[in-house]
Amino acid sequence: MTTATAPVSEKTITFNPVEKIPLQELVIDRRIQRETNMNRARLIADSFDSNQFNPILVARRSYGDRKQVVVDGGHRFRACEILGVPAIPAQVVKVKSRFEEATLFLSVNKNRKAVNPMEEFYVEVNKSSSTDSYKINQYVLSHDLRISGGRGNISFPAELKRAYTKLGDELFSEALTAFVKGTPYGEDYARWIFSGIAALYSAHPDLNGDRLAATVRKSFHKIRDGWNVSGASSGDGMARVVANIIVPFYNKRLGESSKLGIVLP
């Protein structure tokens, strides 16, 4: 006996409403949404056609500041700002927490442009204060820095997480402190300097953090140049190469008993 499937019209299906929301009532939260490429926004504005305009996706917060946040469609939103459009069609989803909001962003974007490690990281930060990502973020904030793209920020969450897993709280904090004291910000090689420092702490947990920071600060360009010609390509391999480039600079004028040995695979 075959059971008939209920017609769609008889099923309970709830669609999120589409509303026209004034642009001035919308915000983009950089902890959730990607950076907006204004060149792309201008291209959208230049070829704007209201008949082909899909509603943006907005999270209406029922927590905290209760703002209405653009979750998907940031470039369309900026294009409307450029054009001076007063209000924009938006599909509205009510969210009860920042984690719900971040998860909504991921579910929408995972099937489109690849979600990057930074976005994955902040979903975990907003999920719970017990996650590794939350703890890592607190350590970074304690140095008056942010995990974010752009000069002067720390932009390598994957390497931070790898180091935290290996080192634990105390050594991770020491490694981060040595990195912050010793590394020029905005350098393209900062992630590998940090990974090298973390590898050294993993191999030599009793090393002198102040000496390590001073070594990296004084010899940064020599360390960077040595890494450039190393030929290493993997994350762990690169960290080990950088660690072993730092070692002889650290060991200068130290007695044999205080010198660091090389970091082995």
CSV table of C-alpha atoms in Angstrom, one decimal:
chain,number,residue,atom,x,y,z
A,1,MET,CA,0.0,0.0,0.0
A,2,THR,CA,1.4,3.4,-1.0
A,3,THR,CA,1.0,6.3,1.3
A,4,ALA,CA,0.3,9.6,-0.6
A,5,THR,CA,2.5,12.5,0.1
A,6,ALA,CA,0.7,15.6,1.4
A,7,PRO,CA,0.6,18.5,-1.1
A,8,VAL,CA,3.0,21.3,-0.3
A,9,SER,CA,0.0,23.5,0.4
A,10,GLU,CA,-1.0,21.3,3.3
A,11,LYS,CA,2.4,21.3,5.0
A,12,THR,CA,3.4,23.8,7.6
A,13,ILE,CA,6.1,26.0,6.0
A,14,THR,CA,7.1,29.3,7.5
A,15,PHE,CA,9.0,31.8,5.4
A,16,ASN,CA,10.9,34.7,6.9
A,17,PRO,CA,9.2,38.0,6.0
A,18,VAL,CA,10.6,40.4,3.5
A,19,GLU,CA,10.5,44.0,4.7
A,20,LYS,CA,11.6,47.3,3.3
A,21,ILE,CA,14.1,48.6,6.0
A,22,PRO,CA,15.5,52.2,6.0
A,23,LEU,CA,19.3,52.0,5.4
A,24,GLN,CA,20.0,54.2,8.4
A,25,GLU,CA,18.5,51.4,10.7
A,26,LEU,CA,21.0,48.7,9.4
A,27,VAL,CA,24.5,48.0,10.5
A,28,ILE,CA,27.3,45.7,9.4
A,29,ASP,CA,29.0,43.9,12.3
A,30,ARG,CA,32.7,43.2,11.3
A,31,ARG,CA,32.8,40.4,13.9
A,32,ILE,CA,30.3,38.5,11.7
A,33,GLN,CA,30.3,40.0,8.2
A,34,ARG,CA,33.1,40.1,5.6
A,35,GLU,CA,34.9,43.2,4.7
A,36,THR,CA,33.1,45.1,2.0
A,37,ASN,CA,34.9,45.7,-1.3
A,38,MET,CA,33.8,49.2,-2.2
A,39,ASN,CA,34.9,48.8,-5.9
A,40,ARG,CA,32.5,45.9,-6.1
A,41,ALA,CA,29.8,47.9,-4.4
A,42,ARG,CA,30.3,50.7,-7.0
A,43,LEU,CA,30.0,48.2,-9.8
A,44,ILE,CA,26.7,47.0,-8.5
A,45,ALA,CA,25.6,50.6,-8.1
A,46,ASP,CA,26.6,51.5,-11.7
A,47,SER,CA,24.6,48.6,-13.1
A,48,PHE,CA,21.7,48.8,-10.6
A,49,ASP,CA,18.4,47.2,-11.8
A,50,SER,CA,15.6,47.1,-9.2
A,51,ASN,CA,14.0,44.3,-11.2
A,52,GLN,CA,17.0,42.0,-10.6
A,53,PHE,CA,17.6,43.0,-7.0
A,54,ASN,CA,17.5,40.2,-4.5
A,55,PRO,CA,16.6,41.1,-0.9
A,56,ILE,CA,19.5,41.2,1.5
A,57,LEU,CA,19.5,39.0,4.7
A,58,VAL,CA,19.1,40.8,8.0
A,59,ALA,CA,19.4,39.4,11.5
A,60,ARG,CA,17.1,41.3,13.9
A,61,ARG,CA,18.6,40.9,17.3
A,62,SER,CA,16.4,40.2,20.3
A,63,TYR,CA,19.4,40.5,22.6
A,64,GLY,CA,22.1,43.1,23.5
A,65,ASP,CA,21.9,46.3,21.4
A,66,ARG,CA,18.8,44.9,19.5
A,67,LYS,CA,20.2,46.2,16.2
A,68,GLN,CA,19.3,45.0,12.7
A,69,VAL,CA,22.5,43.5,11.2
A,70,VAL,CA,23.3,42.8,7.5
A,71,VAL,CA,24.2,39.1,7.4
A,72,ASP,CA,24.3,38.6,3.7
A,73,GLY,CA,24.2,41.3,1.0
A,74,GLY,CA,26.7,43.7,2.3
A,75,HIS,CA,27.8,44.9,-1.2
A,76,ARG,CA,24.1,45.4,-2.2
A,77,PHE,CA,23.6,47.4,1.0
A,78,ARG,CA,26.7,49.6,0.2
A,79,ALA,CA,25.5,50.0,-3.4
A,80,CYS,CA,22.2,51.4,-2.2
A,81,GLU,CA,24.1,53.8,0.1
A,82,ILE,CA,26.1,55.0,-2.8
A,83,LEU,CA,22.9,55.6,-4.8
A,84,GLY,CA,21.1,57.3,-1.9
A,85,VAL,CA,18.3,54.7,-1.8
A,86,PRO,CA,16.4,55.4,1.4
A,87,ALA,CA,15.3,51.8,2.1
A,88,ILE,CA,16.2,48.3,1.0
A,89,PRO,CA,14.2,45.0,0.7
A,90,ALA,CA,15.4,42.6,3.3
A,91,GLN,CA,14.5,39.1,4.5
A,92,VAL,CA,14.4,39.3,8.2
A,93,VAL,CA,15.5,36.5,10.6
A,94,LYS,CA,15.1,37.0,14.4
A,95,VAL,CA,18.1,35.9,16.4
A,96,LYS,CA,18.5,35.4,20.1
A,97,SER,CA,22.3,35.4,20.4
A,98,ARG,CA,25.5,36.4,18.6
A,99,PHE,CA,26.2,32.6,18.1
A,100,GLU,CA,22.8,32.3,16.2
A,101,GLU,CA,23.8,35.3,14.1
A,102,ALA,CA,27.2,33.9,13.3
A,103,THR,CA,25.8,30.5,12.5
A,104,LEU,CA,23.3,32.0,10.2
A,105,PHE,CA,26.1,33.8,8.3
A,106,LEU,CA,28.0,30.5,8.0
A,107,SER,CA,25.0,28.5,6.8
A,108,VAL,CA,24.3,31.1,4.1
A,109,ASN,CA,27.9,31.6,2.9
A,110,LYS,CA,29.4,28.1,3.1
A,111,ASN,CA,27.6,27.2,-0.2
A,112,ARG,CA,29.0,30.3,-1.9
A,113,LYS,CA,32.4,31.9,-1.5
A,114,ALA,CA,34.5,29.9,0.9
A,115,VAL,CA,34.2,30.9,4.5
A,116,ASN,CA,37.6,31.9,5.7
A,117,PRO,CA,39.3,30.9,9.0
A,118,MET,CA,38.7,34.3,10.5
A,119,GLU,CA,34.9,33.9,10.1
A,120,GLU,CA,35.0,30.3,11.5
A,121,PHE,CA,37.1,31.6,14.4
A,122,TYR,CA,34.6,34.2,15.4
A,123,VAL,CA,31.7,31.8,15.3
A,124,GLU,CA,33.5,29.8,17.9
A,125,VAL,CA,34.3,32.9,19.9
A,126,ASN,CA,30.6,33.8,20.0
A,127,LYS,CA,29.5,30.3,20.7
A,128,SER,CA,30.8,29.9,24.3
A,129,SER,CA,33.3,31.3,26.7
A,130,SER,CA,34.6,27.7,27.1
A,131,THR,CA,35.9,27.4,23.5
A,132,ASP,CA,39.6,27.6,22.7
A,133,SER,CA,38.8,30.4,20.3
A,134,TYR,CA,37.2,32.5,23.0
A,135,LYS,CA,40.2,32.1,25.3
A,136,ILE,CA,42.6,32.9,22.5
A,137,ASN,CA,40.7,36.0,21.7
A,138,GLN,CA,40.8,37.1,25.3
A,139,TYR,CA,44.6,36.7,25.4
A,140,VAL,CA,44.9,38.8,22.2
A,141,LEU,CA,42.6,41.5,23.6
A,142,SER,CA,44.7,41.7,26.7
A,143,HIS,CA,47.5,43.0,24.5
A,144,ASP,CA,45.2,45.7,23.1
A,145,LEU,CA,45.1,43.9,19.8
A,146,ARG,CA,42.4,42.3,17.6
A,147,ILE,CA,42.2,39.2,15.6
A,148,SER,CA,41.3,40.8,12.3
A,149,GLY,CA,42.5,41.6,8.9
A,150,GLY,CA,44.5,44.8,8.3
A,151,ARG,CA,47.7,46.3,9.4
A,152,GLY,CA,48.3,46.3,13.1
A,153,ASN,CA,46.0,43.4,13.8
A,154,ILE,CA,46.7,39.7,14.2
A,155,SER,CA,45.4,38.0,11.1
A,156,PHE,CA,46.2,34.3,11.5
A,157,PRO,CA,43.6,32.5,13.7
A,158,ALA,CA,44.5,29.0,12.4
A,159,GLU,CA,48.1,29.4,13.7
A,160,LEU,CA,46.9,30.7,17.0
A,161,LYS,CA,44.6,27.8,17.5
A,162,ARG,CA,47.3,25.3,16.5
A,163,ALA,CA,49.7,26.8,19.0
A,164,TYR,CA,47.1,27.0,21.8
A,165,THR,CA,46.3,23.3,21.3
A,166,LYS,CA,50.0,22.4,21.6
A,167,LEU,CA,51.0,24.8,24.4
A,168,GLY,CA,48.1,25.2,26.7
A,169,ASP,CA,47.2,28.5,28.5
A,170,GLU,CA,50.5,29.4,30.3
A,171,LEU,CA,52.9,28.8,27.5
A,172,PHE,CA,50.6,30.2,24.8
A,173,SER,CA,50.3,33.4,26.9
A,174,GLU,CA,54.2,33.6,27.1
A,175,ALA,CA,54.6,32.9,23.4
A,176,LEU,CA,52.0,35.5,22.5
A,177,THR,CA,53.7,38.0,24.8
A,178,ALA,CA,57.2,37.3,23.2
A,179,PHE,CA,55.6,37.7,19.7
A,180,VAL,CA,53.9,41.0,20.6
A,181,LYS,CA,57.1,42.4,22.1
A,182,GLY,CA,59.4,41.2,19.3
A,183,THR,CA,57.6,41.4,16.0
A,184,PRO,CA,57.0,44.5,13.8
A,185,TYR,CA,53.3,44.7,13.0
A,186,GLY,CA,52.1,44.7,9.5
A,187,GLU,CA,54.9,42.4,8.3
A,188,ASP,CA,53.7,39.7,5.9
A,189,TYR,CA,55.8,37.1,7.8
A,190,ALA,CA,54.3,37.7,11.3
A,191,ARG,CA,52.3,34.5,11.3
A,192,TRP,CA,55.5,32.4,10.7
A,193,ILE,CA,57.4,34.3,13.3
A,194,PHE,CA,54.6,33.6,15.8
A,195,SER,CA,54.6,29.9,14.7
A,196,GLY,CA,58.4,29.7,15.2
A,197,ILE,CA,58.1,31.2,18.6
A,198,ALA,CA,55.4,28.7,19.5
A,199,ALA,CA,57.5,25.8,18.3
A,200,LEU,CA,60.4,27.0,20.5
A,201,TYR,CA,58.2,27.2,23.5
A,202,SER,CA,56.9,23.7,22.7
A,203,ALA,CA,60.5,22.3,22.6
A,204,HIS,CA,62.0,24.6,25.3
A,205,PRO,CA,59.2,25.6,27.8
A,206,ASP,CA,61.7,27.2,30.2
A,207,LEU,CA,63.3,29.6,27.7
A,208,ASN,CA,63.6,33.3,28.6
A,209,GLY,CA,60.7,35.1,27.0
A,210,ASP,CA,62.2,38.6,27.3
A,211,ARG,CA,65.4,37.4,25.7
A,212,LEU,CA,63.4,35.7,22.9
A,213,ALA,CA,61.4,38.9,22.2
A,214,ALA,CA,64.6,40.9,22.1
A,215,THR,CA,66.2,38.4,19.8
A,216,VAL,CA,63.3,38.5,17.3
A,217,ARG,CA,63.2,42.3,17.5
A,218,LYS,CA,66.9,42.8,16.8
A,219,SER,CA,67.3,40.1,14.2
A,220,PHE,CA,63.8,40.1,12.5
A,221,HIS,CA,65.0,40.8,9.0
A,222,LYS,CA,67.8,38.2,9.1
A,223,ILE,CA,65.2,35.7,10.4
A,224,ARG,CA,62.8,36.6,7.7
A,225,ASP,CA,65.5,36.3,5.0
A,226,GLY,CA,66.5,32.9,6.2
A,227,TRP,CA,62.9,31.7,6.1
A,228,ASN,CA,62.6,33.0,2.6
A,229,VAL,CA,65.3,30.7,1.3
A,230,SER,CA,64.3,27.7,3.4
A,231,GLY,CA,62.0,26.1,0.9
A,232,ALA,CA,59.6,24.9,3.6
A,233,SER,CA,55.9,24.9,2.6
A,234,SER,CA,53.8,23.3,5.3
A,235,GLY,CA,52.6,25.0,8.5
A,236,ASP,CA,54.5,22.8,11.0
A,237,GLY,CA,57.5,22.6,8.7
A,238,MET,CA,57.6,26.4,8.4
A,239,ALA,CA,57.3,26.9,12.1
A,240,ARG,CA,60.2,24.5,12.7
A,241,VAL,CA,62.4,26.3,10.1
A,242,VAL,CA,61.7,29.7,11.6
A,243,ALA,CA,62.3,28.3,15.1
A,244,ASN,CA,65.7,26.9,14.1
A,245,ILE,CA,66.7,30.2,12.4
A,246,ILE,CA,66.0,32.0,15.6
A,247,VAL,CA,68.0,29.6,17.8
A,248,PRO,CA,71.6,30.8,16.9
A,249,PHE,CA,70.6,34.4,17.4
A,250,TYR,CA,69.1,33.6,20.8
A,251,ASN,CA,72.2,31.6,21.8
A,252,LYS,CA,74.7,34.3,21.1
A,253,ARG,CA,77.0,34.9,24.1
A,254,LEU,CA,75.2,32.3,26.2
A,255,GLY,CA,76.9,29.5,28.1
A,256,GLU,CA,76.6,26.0,26.8
A,257,SER,CA,74.1,25.1,29.5
A,258,SER,CA,71.8,27.9,28.7
A,259,LYS,CA,71.7,27.5,24.9
A,260,LEU,CA,68.7,26.2,23.0
A,261,GLY,CA,68.9,23.1,20.9
A,262,ILE,CA,67.4,22.8,17.5
A,263,VAL,CA,63.7,22.0,17.1
A,264,LEU,CA,63.3,18.5,15.7
A,265,PRO,CA,60.3,17.2,13.6
